[in-house]
């Protein structure tokens, strides 16, 4: 005879990941491209820039639209190629090299009350320059200057250790 055991909502099963931050991941080797002050039809200007980048066969990540332009990441070694591709479009742009991505992995990060706010509060408290901040259902990503990323990751690690203790 099979015994039915009631499921307890707070109990984790073996295949579930523990709630809260599970790990930090750092990725180096990026440049942040900012396109701004597009005049006239902003959407058309964005498309013109994206077409130029596509024609140069340059991969982009973390595209973010702004009221007068957009920003995105490219591999750092493609910075000069991006510049050559975008310059003929005539838009105002800048490229900031030496950028890294810090990923904070946490199951259901959006559902954990206050978690995103707490992570952003910790980030701001480090004084690091933040180029981009975004979240997905299981992680938060931050684009930072490479010189700041290890210090920020260490601060997150300290904060997480303090919460567990």
Coordinates of C-alpha atoms in Angstrom, one line a residue:
X1 CA 0.0 0.0 0.0
X2 CA 1.3 3.4 -0.9
X3 CA 1.4 6.0 1.8
X4 CA 0.5 9.5 0.8
X5 CA 2.6 12.2 2.6
X6 CA 1.1 15.7 2.7
X7 CA 3.3 18.2 0.9
X8 CA 4.6 21.0 3.1
X9 CA 5.0 24.4 1.3
X10 CA 8.2 25.4 3.1
X11 CA 10.0 22.1 2.6
X12 CA 12.5 22.0 -0.2
X13 CA 12.8 18.8 -2.3
X14 CA 16.1 17.5 -3.6
X15 CA 15.7 19.0 -7.1
X16 CA 14.8 22.5 -5.8
X17 CA 17.5 25.1 -5.4
X18 CA 17.8 26.9 -2.1
X19 CA 16.1 30.3 -2.0
X20 CA 18.2 33.4 -1.9
X21 CA 21.5 34.1 -3.6
X22 CA 23.1 30.9 -4.6
X23 CA 26.3 32.2 -6.3
X24 CA 28.1 35.1 -7.9
X25 CA 29.7 35.0 -11.3
X26 CA 32.0 37.6 -12.9
X27 CA 32.6 37.8 -16.7
X28 CA 35.3 40.1 -18.0
X29 CA 36.1 41.5 -21.5
X30 CA 33.4 43.9 -22.5
X31 CA 32.9 47.4 -23.7
X32 CA 29.7 49.5 -23.1
X33 CA 28.4 51.4 -26.1
X34 CA 26.1 54.4 -25.5
X35 CA 24.2 55.9 -28.4
X36 CA 22.4 59.2 -27.4
X37 CA 20.9 62.4 -28.6
X38 CA 19.3 60.8 -31.7
X39 CA 17.4 63.6 -33.4
X40 CA 14.2 63.3 -35.2
X41 CA 12.8 59.8 -35.5
X42 CA 14.5 58.0 -32.6
X43 CA 13.3 54.6 -33.6
X44 CA 14.7 55.0 -37.2
X45 CA 18.0 56.2 -35.7
X46 CA 18.2 53.1 -33.5
X47 CA 17.5 50.9 -36.5
X48 CA 20.2 52.6 -38.5
X49 CA 22.8 52.0 -35.8
X50 CA 21.7 48.4 -35.3
X51 CA 21.9 47.8 -39.0
X52 CA 25.5 49.2 -39.1
X53 CA 26.5 46.9 -36.2
X54 CA 24.7 43.9 -37.9
X55 CA 26.5 44.6 -41.2
X56 CA 29.8 44.6 -39.3
X57 CA 28.9 41.2 -37.8
X58 CA 29.4 42.3 -34.2
X59 CA 27.5 40.5 -31.5
X60 CA 25.8 42.7 -28.9
X61 CA 24.4 41.9 -25.4
X62 CA 22.1 43.6 -23.0
X63 CA 20.5 46.0 -25.4
X64 CA 18.7 48.7 -23.5
X65 CA 16.6 51.5 -25.0
X66 CA 16.7 55.0 -23.6
X67 CA 14.5 58.0 -24.6
X68 CA 17.0 59.4 -27.1
X69 CA 19.0 56.3 -28.0
X70 CA 20.2 53.0 -26.6
X71 CA 23.1 51.2 -25.0
X72 CA 24.6 47.7 -25.3
X73 CA 27.6 45.6 -24.6
X74 CA 30.1 44.3 -27.2
X75 CA 33.2 42.2 -26.7
X76 CA 36.0 44.5 -25.7
X77 CA 38.2 43.5 -28.6
X78 CA 35.4 44.6 -31.0
X79 CA 35.4 48.2 -29.7
X80 CA 37.3 49.7 -32.7
X81 CA 35.1 47.8 -35.2
X82 CA 32.0 49.1 -33.5
X83 CA 33.4 52.6 -33.7
X84 CA 34.1 52.2 -37.4
X85 CA 30.6 50.8 -38.0
X86 CA 28.7 53.5 -36.0
X87 CA 30.7 56.6 -36.9
X88 CA 29.3 56.9 -40.5
X89 CA 25.7 57.0 -39.1
X90 CA 26.4 60.4 -37.6
X91 CA 24.8 59.7 -34.3
X92 CA 26.3 60.8 -31.0
X93 CA 27.9 57.8 -29.3
X94 CA 30.6 56.8 -26.8
X95 CA 32.4 53.5 -26.1
X96 CA 33.6 52.7 -22.6
X97 CA 36.1 49.8 -22.5
X98 CA 37.2 47.7 -19.5
X99 CA 33.7 46.6 -18.5
X100 CA 32.7 43.4 -16.7
X101 CA 29.5 41.7 -15.8
X102 CA 28.6 40.6 -12.3
X103 CA 25.8 38.1 -12.2
X104 CA 24.0 37.5 -8.9
X105 CA 22.2 34.1 -9.2
X106 CA 19.1 33.7 -7.0
X107 CA 16.1 31.5 -7.6
X108 CA 12.9 33.5 -8.1
X109 CA 14.7 36.7 -7.4
X110 CA 11.7 38.8 -8.4
X111 CA 9.4 36.9 -6.0
X112 CA 11.6 37.2 -2.9
X113 CA 10.3 40.3 -1.2
X114 CA 12.9 43.0 -1.0
X115 CA 15.7 41.0 -2.5
X116 CA 16.2 43.2 -5.6
X117 CA 16.0 46.3 -3.5
X118 CA 18.5 44.9 -1.1
X119 CA 20.9 43.9 -3.8
X120 CA 20.7 47.3 -5.5
X121 CA 21.2 49.0 -2.1
X122 CA 24.4 47.0 -1.5
X123 CA 25.6 47.8 -5.0
X124 CA 25.0 51.6 -4.5
X125 CA 26.7 51.4 -1.1
X126 CA 29.9 50.3 -2.8
X127 CA 30.2 53.5 -4.7
X128 CA 30.9 51.6 -8.0
X129 CA 30.0 53.2 -11.3
X130 CA 27.1 51.2 -12.8
X131 CA 26.6 51.2 -16.5
X132 CA 23.7 48.7 -16.7
X133 CA 21.4 46.9 -14.3
X134 CA 18.9 44.2 -15.2
X135 CA 17.1 41.3 -13.7
X136 CA 15.7 38.0 -14.9
X137 CA 13.7 35.4 -13.0
X138 CA 16.8 33.8 -11.6
X139 CA 19.5 36.4 -11.6
X140 CA 20.5 40.0 -11.6
X141 CA 23.2 41.4 -13.9
X142 CA 25.3 44.4 -13.4
X143 CA 27.7 46.0 -15.9
X144 CA 30.5 47.7 -14.0
X145 CA 34.0 49.0 -14.6
X146 CA 36.4 46.1 -14.5
X147 CA 38.4 47.8 -11.8
X148 CA 35.4 47.8 -9.5
X149 CA 33.8 44.4 -10.2
X150 CA 36.0 42.3 -7.8
X151 CA 35.4 44.7 -4.9
X152 CA 31.7 44.7 -5.5
X153 CA 31.6 40.9 -5.7
X154 CA 33.5 40.8 -2.4
X155 CA 31.0 43.1 -0.8
X156 CA 28.1 41.0 -2.0
X157 CA 29.9 37.9 -0.6
X158 CA 30.4 39.6 2.8
X159 CA 26.7 40.7 2.9
X160 CA 25.5 37.3 2.0
X161 CA 27.7 35.7 4.6
X162 CA 26.4 38.2 7.2
X163 CA 22.8 37.2 6.4
X164 CA 23.5 33.5 6.7
X165 CA 25.2 33.8 10.1

